[in-house]
mmCIF file of C-alpha atoms and ligand atoms in Angstrom:
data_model
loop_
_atom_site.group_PDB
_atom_site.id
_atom_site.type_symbol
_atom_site.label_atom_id
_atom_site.label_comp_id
_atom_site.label_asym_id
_atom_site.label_seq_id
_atom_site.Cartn_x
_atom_site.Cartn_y
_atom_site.Cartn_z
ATOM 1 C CA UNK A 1 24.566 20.182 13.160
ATOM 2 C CA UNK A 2 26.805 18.098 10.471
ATOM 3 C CA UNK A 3 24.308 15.885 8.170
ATOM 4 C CA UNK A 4 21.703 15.772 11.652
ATOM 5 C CA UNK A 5 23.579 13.142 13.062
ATOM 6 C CA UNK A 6 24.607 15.043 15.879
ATOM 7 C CA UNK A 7 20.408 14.736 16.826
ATOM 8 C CA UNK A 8 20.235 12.662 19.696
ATOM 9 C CA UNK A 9 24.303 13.860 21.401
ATOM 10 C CA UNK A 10 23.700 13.768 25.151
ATOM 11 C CA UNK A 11 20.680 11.945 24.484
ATOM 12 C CA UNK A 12 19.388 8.254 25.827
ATOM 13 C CA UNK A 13 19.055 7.295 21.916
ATOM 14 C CA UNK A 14 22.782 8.472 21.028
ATOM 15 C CA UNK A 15 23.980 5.642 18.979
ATOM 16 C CA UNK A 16 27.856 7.383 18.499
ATOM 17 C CA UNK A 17 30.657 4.760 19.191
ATOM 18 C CA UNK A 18 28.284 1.882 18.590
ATOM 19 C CA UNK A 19 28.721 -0.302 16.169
ATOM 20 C CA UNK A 20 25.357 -2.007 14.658
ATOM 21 C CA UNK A 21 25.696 -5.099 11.869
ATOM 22 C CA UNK A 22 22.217 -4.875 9.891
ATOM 23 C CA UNK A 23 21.962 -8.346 8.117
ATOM 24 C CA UNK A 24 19.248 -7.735 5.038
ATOM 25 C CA UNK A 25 20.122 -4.099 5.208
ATOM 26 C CA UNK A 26 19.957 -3.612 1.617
ATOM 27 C CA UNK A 27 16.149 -4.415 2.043
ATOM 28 C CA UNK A 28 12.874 -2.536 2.056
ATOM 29 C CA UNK A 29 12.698 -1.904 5.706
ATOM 30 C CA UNK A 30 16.647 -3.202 6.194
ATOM 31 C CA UNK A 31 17.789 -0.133 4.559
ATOM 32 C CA UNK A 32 15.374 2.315 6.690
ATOM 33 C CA UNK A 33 16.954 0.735 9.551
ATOM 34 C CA UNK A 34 20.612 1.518 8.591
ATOM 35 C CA UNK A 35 19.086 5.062 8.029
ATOM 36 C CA UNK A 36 17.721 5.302 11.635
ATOM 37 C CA UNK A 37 20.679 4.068 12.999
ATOM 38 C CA UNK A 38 22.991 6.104 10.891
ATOM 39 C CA UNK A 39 20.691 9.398 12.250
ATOM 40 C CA UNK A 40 21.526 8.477 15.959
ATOM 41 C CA UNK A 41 25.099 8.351 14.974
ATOM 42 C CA UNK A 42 26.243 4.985 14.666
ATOM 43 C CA UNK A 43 28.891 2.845 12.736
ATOM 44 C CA UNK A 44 26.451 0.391 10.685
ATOM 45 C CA UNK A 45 28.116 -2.377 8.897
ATOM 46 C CA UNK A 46 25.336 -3.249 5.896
ATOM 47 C CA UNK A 47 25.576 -6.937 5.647
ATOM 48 C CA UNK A 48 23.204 -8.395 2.621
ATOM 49 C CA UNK A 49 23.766 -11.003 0.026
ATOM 50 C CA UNK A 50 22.111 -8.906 -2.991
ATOM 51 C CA UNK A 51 25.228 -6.747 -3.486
ATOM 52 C CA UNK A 52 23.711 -4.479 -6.200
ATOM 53 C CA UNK A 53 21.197 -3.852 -3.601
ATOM 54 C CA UNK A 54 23.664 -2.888 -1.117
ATOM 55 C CA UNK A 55 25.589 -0.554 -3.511
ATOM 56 C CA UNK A 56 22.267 1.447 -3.835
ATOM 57 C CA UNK A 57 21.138 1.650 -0.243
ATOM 58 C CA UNK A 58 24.513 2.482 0.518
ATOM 59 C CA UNK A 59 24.843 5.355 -1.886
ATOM 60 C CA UNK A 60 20.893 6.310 -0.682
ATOM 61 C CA UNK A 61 22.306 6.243 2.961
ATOM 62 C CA UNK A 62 25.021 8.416 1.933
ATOM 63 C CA UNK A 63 23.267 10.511 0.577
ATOM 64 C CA UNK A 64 20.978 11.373 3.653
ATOM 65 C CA UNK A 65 24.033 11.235 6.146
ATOM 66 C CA UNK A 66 27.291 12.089 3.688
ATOM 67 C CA UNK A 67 29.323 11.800 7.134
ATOM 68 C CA UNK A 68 28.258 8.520 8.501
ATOM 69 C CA UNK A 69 30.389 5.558 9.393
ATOM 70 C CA UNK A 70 28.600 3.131 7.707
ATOM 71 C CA UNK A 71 30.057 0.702 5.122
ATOM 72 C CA UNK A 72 28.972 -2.829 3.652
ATOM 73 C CA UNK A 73 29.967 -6.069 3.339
ATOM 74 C CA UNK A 74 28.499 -8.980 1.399
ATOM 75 C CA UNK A 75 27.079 -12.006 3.578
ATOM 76 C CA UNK A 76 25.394 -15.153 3.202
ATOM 77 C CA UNK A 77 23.626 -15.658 6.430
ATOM 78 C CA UNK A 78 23.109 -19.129 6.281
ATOM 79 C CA UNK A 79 26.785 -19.866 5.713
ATOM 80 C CA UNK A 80 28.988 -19.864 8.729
ATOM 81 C CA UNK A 81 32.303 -19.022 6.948
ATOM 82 C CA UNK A 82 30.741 -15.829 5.224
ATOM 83 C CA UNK A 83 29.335 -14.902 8.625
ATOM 84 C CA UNK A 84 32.587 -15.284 10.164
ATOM 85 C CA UNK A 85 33.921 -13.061 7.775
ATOM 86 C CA UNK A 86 31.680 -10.513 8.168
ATOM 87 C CA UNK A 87 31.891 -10.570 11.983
ATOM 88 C CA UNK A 88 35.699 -10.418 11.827
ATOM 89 C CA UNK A 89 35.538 -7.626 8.960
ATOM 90 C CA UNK A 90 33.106 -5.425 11.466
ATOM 91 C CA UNK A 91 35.667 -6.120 14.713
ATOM 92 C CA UNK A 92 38.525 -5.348 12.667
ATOM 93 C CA UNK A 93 36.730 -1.609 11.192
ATOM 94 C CA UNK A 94 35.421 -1.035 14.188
ATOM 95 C CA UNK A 95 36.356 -3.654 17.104
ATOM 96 C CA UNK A 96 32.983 -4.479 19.651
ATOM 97 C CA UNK A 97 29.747 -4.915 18.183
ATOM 98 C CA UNK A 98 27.051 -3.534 19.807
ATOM 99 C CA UNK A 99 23.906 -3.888 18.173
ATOM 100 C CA UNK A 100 22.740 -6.924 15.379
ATOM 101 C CA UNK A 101 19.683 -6.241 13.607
ATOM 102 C CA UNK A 102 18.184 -9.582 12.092
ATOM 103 C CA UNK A 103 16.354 -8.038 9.029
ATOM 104 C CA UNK A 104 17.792 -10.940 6.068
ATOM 105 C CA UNK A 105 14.577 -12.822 5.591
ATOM 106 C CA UNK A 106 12.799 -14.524 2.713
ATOM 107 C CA UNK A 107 9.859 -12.176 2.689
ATOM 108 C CA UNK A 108 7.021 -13.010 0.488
ATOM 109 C CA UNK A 109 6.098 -9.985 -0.762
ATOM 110 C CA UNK A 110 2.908 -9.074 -3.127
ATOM 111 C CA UNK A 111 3.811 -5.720 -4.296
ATOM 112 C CA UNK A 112 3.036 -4.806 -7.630
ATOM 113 C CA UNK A 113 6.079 -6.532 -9.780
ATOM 114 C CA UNK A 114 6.007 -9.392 -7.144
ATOM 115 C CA UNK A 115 5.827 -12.871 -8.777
ATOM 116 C CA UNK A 116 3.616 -14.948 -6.318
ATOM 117 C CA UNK A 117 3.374 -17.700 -8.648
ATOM 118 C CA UNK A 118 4.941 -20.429 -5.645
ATOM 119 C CA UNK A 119 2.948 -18.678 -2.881
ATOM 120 C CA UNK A 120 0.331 -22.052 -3.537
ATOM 121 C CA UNK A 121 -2.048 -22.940 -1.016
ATOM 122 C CA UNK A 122 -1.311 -25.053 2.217
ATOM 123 C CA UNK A 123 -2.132 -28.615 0.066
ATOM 124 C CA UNK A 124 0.461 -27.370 -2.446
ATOM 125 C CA UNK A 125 2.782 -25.557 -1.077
ATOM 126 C CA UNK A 126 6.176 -26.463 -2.326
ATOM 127 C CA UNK A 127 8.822 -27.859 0.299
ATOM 128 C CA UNK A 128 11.591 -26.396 -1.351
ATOM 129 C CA UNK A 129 10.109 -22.502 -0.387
ATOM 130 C CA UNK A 130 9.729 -23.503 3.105
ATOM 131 C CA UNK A 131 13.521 -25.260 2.982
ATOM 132 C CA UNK A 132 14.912 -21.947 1.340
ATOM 133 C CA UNK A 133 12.368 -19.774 4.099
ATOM 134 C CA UNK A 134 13.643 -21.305 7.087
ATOM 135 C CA UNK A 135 17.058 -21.751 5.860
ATOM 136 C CA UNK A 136 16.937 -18.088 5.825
ATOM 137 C CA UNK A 137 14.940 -16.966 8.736
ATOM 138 C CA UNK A 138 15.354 -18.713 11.042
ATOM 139 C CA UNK A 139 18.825 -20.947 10.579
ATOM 140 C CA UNK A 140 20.138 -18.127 9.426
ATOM 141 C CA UNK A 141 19.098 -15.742 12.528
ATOM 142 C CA UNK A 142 20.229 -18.488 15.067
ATOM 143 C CA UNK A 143 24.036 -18.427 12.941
ATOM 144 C CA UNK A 144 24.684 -14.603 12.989
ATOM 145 C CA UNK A 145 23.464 -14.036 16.364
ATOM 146 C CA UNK A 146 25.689 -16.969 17.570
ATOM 147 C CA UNK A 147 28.529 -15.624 16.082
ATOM 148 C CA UNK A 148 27.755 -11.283 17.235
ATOM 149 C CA UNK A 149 27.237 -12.924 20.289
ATOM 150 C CA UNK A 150 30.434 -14.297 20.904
ATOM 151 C CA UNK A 151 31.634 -10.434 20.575
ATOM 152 C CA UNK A 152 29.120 -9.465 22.604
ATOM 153 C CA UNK A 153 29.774 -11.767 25.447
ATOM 154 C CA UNK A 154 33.503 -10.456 26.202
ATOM 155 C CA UNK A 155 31.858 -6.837 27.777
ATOM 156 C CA UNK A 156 28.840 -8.960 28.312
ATOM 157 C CA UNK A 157 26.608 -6.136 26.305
ATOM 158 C CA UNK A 158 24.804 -5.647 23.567
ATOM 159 C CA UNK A 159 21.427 -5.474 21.678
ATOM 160 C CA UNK A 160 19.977 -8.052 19.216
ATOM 161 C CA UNK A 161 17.137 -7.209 17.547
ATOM 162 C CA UNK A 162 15.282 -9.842 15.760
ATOM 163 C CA UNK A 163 12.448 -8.535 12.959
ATOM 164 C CA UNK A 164 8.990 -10.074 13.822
ATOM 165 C CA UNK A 165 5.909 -9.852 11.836
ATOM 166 C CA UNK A 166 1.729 -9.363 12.880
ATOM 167 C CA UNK A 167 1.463 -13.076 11.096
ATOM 168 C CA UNK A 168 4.133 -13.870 13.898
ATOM 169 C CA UNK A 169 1.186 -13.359 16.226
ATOM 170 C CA UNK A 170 -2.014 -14.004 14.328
ATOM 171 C CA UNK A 171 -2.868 -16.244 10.880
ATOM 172 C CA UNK A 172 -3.118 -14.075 7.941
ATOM 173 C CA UNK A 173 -6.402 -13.396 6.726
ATOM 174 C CA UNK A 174 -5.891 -14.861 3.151
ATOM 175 C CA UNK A 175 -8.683 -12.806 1.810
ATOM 176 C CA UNK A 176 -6.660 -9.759 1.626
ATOM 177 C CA UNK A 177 -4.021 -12.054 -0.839
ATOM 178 C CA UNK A 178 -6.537 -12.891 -3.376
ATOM 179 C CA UNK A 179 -6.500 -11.071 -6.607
ATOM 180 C CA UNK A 180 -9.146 -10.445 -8.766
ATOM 181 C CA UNK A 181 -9.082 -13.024 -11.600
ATOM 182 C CA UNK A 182 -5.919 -14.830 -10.973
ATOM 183 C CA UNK A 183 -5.703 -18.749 -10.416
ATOM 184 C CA UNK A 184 -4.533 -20.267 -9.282
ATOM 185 C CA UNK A 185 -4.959 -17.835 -6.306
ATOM 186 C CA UNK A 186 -1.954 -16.661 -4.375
ATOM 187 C CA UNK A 187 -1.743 -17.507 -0.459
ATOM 188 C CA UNK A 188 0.309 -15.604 2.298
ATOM 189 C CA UNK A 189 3.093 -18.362 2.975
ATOM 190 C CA UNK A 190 2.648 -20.787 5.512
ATOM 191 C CA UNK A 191 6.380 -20.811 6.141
ATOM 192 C CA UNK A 192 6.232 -17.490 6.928
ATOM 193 C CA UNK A 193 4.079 -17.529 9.698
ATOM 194 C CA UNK A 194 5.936 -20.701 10.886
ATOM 195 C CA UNK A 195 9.496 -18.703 10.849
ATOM 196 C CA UNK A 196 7.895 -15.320 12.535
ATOM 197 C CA UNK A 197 6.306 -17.313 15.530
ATOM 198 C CA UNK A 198 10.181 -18.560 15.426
ATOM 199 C CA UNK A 199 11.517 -15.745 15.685
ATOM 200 C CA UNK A 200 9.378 -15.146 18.963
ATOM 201 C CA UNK A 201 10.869 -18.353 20.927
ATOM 202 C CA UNK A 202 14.144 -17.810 19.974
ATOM 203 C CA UNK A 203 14.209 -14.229 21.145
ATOM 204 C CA UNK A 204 12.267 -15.143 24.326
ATOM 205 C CA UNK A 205 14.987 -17.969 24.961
ATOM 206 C CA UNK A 206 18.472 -16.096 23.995
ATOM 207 C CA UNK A 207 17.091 -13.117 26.631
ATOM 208 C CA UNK A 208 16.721 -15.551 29.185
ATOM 209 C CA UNK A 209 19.910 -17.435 28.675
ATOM 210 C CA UNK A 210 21.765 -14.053 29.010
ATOM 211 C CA UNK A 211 19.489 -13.547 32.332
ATOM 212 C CA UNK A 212 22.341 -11.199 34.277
ATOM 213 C CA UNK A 213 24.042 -9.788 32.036
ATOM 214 C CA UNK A 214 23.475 -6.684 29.626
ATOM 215 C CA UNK A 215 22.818 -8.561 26.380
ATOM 216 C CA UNK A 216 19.252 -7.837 25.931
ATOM 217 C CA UNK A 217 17.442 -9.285 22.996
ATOM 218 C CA UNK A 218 14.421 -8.332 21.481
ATOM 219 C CA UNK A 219 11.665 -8.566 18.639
ATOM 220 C CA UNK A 220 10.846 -5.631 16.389
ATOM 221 C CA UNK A 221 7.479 -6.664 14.906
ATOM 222 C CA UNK A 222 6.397 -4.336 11.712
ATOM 223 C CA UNK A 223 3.113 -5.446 9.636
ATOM 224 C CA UNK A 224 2.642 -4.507 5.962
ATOM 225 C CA UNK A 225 4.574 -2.182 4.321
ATOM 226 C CA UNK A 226 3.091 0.393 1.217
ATOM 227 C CA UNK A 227 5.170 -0.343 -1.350
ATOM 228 C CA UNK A 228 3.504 0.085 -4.652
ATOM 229 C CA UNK A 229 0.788 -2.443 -3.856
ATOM 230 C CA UNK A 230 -2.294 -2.418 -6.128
ATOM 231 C CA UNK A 231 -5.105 0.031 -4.833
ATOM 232 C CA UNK A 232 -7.279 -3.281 -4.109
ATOM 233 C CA UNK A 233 -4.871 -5.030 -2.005
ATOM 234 C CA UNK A 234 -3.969 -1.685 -0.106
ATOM 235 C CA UNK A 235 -7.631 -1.205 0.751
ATOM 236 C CA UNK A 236 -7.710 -4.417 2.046
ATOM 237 C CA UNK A 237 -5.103 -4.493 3.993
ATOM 238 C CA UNK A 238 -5.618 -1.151 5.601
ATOM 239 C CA UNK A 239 -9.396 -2.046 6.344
ATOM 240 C CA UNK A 240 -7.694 -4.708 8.429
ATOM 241 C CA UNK A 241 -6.051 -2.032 10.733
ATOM 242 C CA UNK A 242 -6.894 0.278 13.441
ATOM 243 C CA UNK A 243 -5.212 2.934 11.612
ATOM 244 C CA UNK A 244 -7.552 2.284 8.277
ATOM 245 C CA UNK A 245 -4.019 2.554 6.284
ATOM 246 C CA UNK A 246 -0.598 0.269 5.503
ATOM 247 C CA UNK A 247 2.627 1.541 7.303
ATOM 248 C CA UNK A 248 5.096 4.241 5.377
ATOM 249 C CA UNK A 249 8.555 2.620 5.158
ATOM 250 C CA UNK A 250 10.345 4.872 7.510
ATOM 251 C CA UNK A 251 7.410 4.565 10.639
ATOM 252 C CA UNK A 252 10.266 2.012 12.323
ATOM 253 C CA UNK A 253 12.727 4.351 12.139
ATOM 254 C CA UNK A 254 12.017 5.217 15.923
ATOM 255 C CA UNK A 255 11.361 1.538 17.152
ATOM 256 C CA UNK A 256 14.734 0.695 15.947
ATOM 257 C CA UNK A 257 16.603 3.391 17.577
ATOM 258 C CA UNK A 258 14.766 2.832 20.708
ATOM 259 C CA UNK A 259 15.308 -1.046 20.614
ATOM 260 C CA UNK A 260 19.081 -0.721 19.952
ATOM 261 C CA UNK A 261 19.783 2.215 22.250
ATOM 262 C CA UNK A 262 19.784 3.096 26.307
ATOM 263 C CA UNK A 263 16.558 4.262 25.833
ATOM 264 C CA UNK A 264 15.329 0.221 26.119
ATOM 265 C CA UNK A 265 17.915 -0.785 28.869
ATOM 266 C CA UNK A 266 15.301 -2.421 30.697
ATOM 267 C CA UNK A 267 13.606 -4.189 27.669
ATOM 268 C CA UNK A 268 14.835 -7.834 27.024
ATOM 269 C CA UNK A 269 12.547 -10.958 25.505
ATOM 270 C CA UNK A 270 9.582 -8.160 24.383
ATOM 271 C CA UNK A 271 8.334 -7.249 21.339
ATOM 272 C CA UNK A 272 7.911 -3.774 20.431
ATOM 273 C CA UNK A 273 4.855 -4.149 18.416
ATOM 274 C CA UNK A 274 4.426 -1.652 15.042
ATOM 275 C CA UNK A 275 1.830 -2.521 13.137
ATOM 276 C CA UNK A 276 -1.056 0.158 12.942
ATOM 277 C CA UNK A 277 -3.096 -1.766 15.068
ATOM 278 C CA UNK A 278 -3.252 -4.882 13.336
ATOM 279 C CA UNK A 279 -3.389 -6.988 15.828
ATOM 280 C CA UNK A 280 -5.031 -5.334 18.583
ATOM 281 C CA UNK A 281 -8.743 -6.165 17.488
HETATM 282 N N1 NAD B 301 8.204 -5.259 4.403
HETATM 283 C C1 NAD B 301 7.168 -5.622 5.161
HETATM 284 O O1 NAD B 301 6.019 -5.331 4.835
HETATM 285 C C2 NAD B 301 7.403 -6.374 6.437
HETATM 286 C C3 NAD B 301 6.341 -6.542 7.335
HETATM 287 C C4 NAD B 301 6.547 -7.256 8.503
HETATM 288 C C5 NAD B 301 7.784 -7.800 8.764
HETATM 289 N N2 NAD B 301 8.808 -7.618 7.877
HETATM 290 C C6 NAD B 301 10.097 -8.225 8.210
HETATM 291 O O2 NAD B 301 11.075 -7.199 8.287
HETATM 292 C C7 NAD B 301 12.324 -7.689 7.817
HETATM 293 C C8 NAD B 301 12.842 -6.805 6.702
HETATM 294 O O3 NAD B 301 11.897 -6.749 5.675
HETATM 295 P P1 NAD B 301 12.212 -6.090 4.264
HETATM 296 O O4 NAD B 301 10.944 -5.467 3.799
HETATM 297 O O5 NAD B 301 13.432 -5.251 4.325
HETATM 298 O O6 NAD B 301 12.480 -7.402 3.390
HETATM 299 P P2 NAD B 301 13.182 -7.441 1.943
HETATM 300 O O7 NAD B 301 12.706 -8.690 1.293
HETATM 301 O O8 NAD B 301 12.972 -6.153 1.226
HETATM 302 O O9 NAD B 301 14.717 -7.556 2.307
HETATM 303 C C9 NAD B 301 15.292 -8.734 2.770
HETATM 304 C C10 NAD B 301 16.784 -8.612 2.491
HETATM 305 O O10 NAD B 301 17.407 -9.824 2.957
HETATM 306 C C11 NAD B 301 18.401 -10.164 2.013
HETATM 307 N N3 NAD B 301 18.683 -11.602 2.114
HETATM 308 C C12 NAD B 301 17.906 -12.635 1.723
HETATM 309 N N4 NAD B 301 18.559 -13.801 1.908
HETATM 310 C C13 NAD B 301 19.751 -13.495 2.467
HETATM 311 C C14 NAD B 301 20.854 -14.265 2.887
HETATM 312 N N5 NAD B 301 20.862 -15.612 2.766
HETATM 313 N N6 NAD B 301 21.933 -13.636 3.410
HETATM 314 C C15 NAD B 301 21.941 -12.269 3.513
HETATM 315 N N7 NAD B 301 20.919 -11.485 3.104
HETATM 316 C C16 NAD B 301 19.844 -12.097 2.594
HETATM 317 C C17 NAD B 301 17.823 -9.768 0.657
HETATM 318 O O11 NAD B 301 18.850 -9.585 -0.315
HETATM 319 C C18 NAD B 301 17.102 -8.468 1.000
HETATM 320 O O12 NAD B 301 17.935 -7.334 0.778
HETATM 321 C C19 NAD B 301 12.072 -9.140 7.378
HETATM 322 O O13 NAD B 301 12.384 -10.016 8.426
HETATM 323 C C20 NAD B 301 10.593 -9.161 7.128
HETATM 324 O O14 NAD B 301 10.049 -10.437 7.239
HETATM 325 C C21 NAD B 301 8.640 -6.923 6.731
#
């Protein structure tokens, strides 16, 4: 089996002669999903505006799956032209597109080297952040799908899948952001919560508006991610799950494939919910 991505051949979750653009893909989780995608055999195009980022994941990617179709292309998603150019760069490598995975976001992180210093509470909290945010996450969702969607609308196929959050569906708990000593103290985003609960409409409305056809759209919604956090914020966090931990990077590696595969043909306006429990309790 050359580089395992012969894995799923004959399968419901074979991915070969699909084409997936993965906007953010140079991310934490964005590159993960390239990977998963990449495993079920298809052509990925990774689309991200941090192109130092997207030289490594590529060359990390490669490095798993030396044989893949993937390649990259720099993108701005909240600037039609640069979308356009990506779109038309992925039709002319590989001509349909078959799968978009939203994953560009403005993601306020709090892992170790994180600088939190705008993430002020709700009285404070600067406009400009929530401009940039929903610039980003949402605006910028809404322009890439609009324009994958005009590919996908010629075979009158495809999968979107738009990247949720747990603070999508429930308010942080802003205990778990508060670090010993610091102040002024460091809040979860309100603009994040804002563009996540988006993120839900807009996926609930595109599925319905391509009621009859094969386009299916959906929400992939992850929770925290370990990635270097401080031991205090990680026990936090965790104690806040059902599953008493954070998620591993590559846990969505599954939910992805499923999501942009046959395996979900009969999904459209869910959310595949990933997130340790979270918000079950
Ligand atoms: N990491 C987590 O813990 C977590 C948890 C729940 C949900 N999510 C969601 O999953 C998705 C992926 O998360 P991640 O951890 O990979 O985030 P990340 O911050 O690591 O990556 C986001 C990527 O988007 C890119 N980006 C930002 N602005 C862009 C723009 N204008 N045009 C193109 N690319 C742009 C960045 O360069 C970066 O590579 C996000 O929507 C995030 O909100 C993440």
């Amino acid at each position: 089996m050359e580089d395992g991505l012969n894995a799923y051949v004959g399968t419901i979750f074979d991915l070969h002669n699909r084409t997936a653009i993965v906007s953010g893909g140079a991310g934490l989780l964005g590159r993960e999903f390239c990977k998963a995608l990449a495993s079920a055999g298809a052509n990925i195009v990774l689309a991200d505006n941090d192109e130092i980022s997207m030289d490594s994941a590529e060359k990390e990617i490669r490095g798993m799956y030396k044989n893949s179709p993937i390649t990259k292309h720099i993108i701005d998603v909240t600037n039609e032209k640069s979308i356009s150019e990506c779109v038309m760069f992925t039709e002319r490598e590989f001509g349909n597109i078959d799968i978009l995975v939203n994953s560009a976001a403005i993601d306020p992180k709090f892992d170790e080297d994180s600088d939190t210093s705008s993430y002020s509470s709700f009285a404070e909290f600067p406009i400009d952040l929530w401009n940039k945010s929903t610039e980003v996450n949402l605006t910028g969702t809404f322009l890439l799908t609009q324009a994958v969607c005009r590919n996908m609308e010629r075979r009158g196929k495809g999968s979107v899948i738009n990247l949720g959050s747990n603070y999508g569906l429930v308010g942080p708990d802003q205990g778990i952001y508060k670090r010993k000593d610091e102040k002024p103290q460091s809040y979860k985003p309100v603009v994040y919560s804002v563009c996540k609960a988006g993120i839900i409409g807009f996926t609930k409305y595109l599925a319905a508006y391509y009621a009859g056809t094969e386009i299916r759209v959906n929400v992939l919604t992850p929770s925290g991610v370990y990635n270097k956090q401080d031991d205090f914020f990680v026990k936090n966090y965790a104690s806040r799950t059902i599953l008493r931990r954070m998620s591993n990077k590559n846990e969505f590696w599954g939910g992805v494939i499923f999501l942009a595969s046959d395996a979900s043909s009969y999904m459209t306006g869910g959310n595949l919910i990933i997130d340790g429990g979270w918000t079950a309790w």
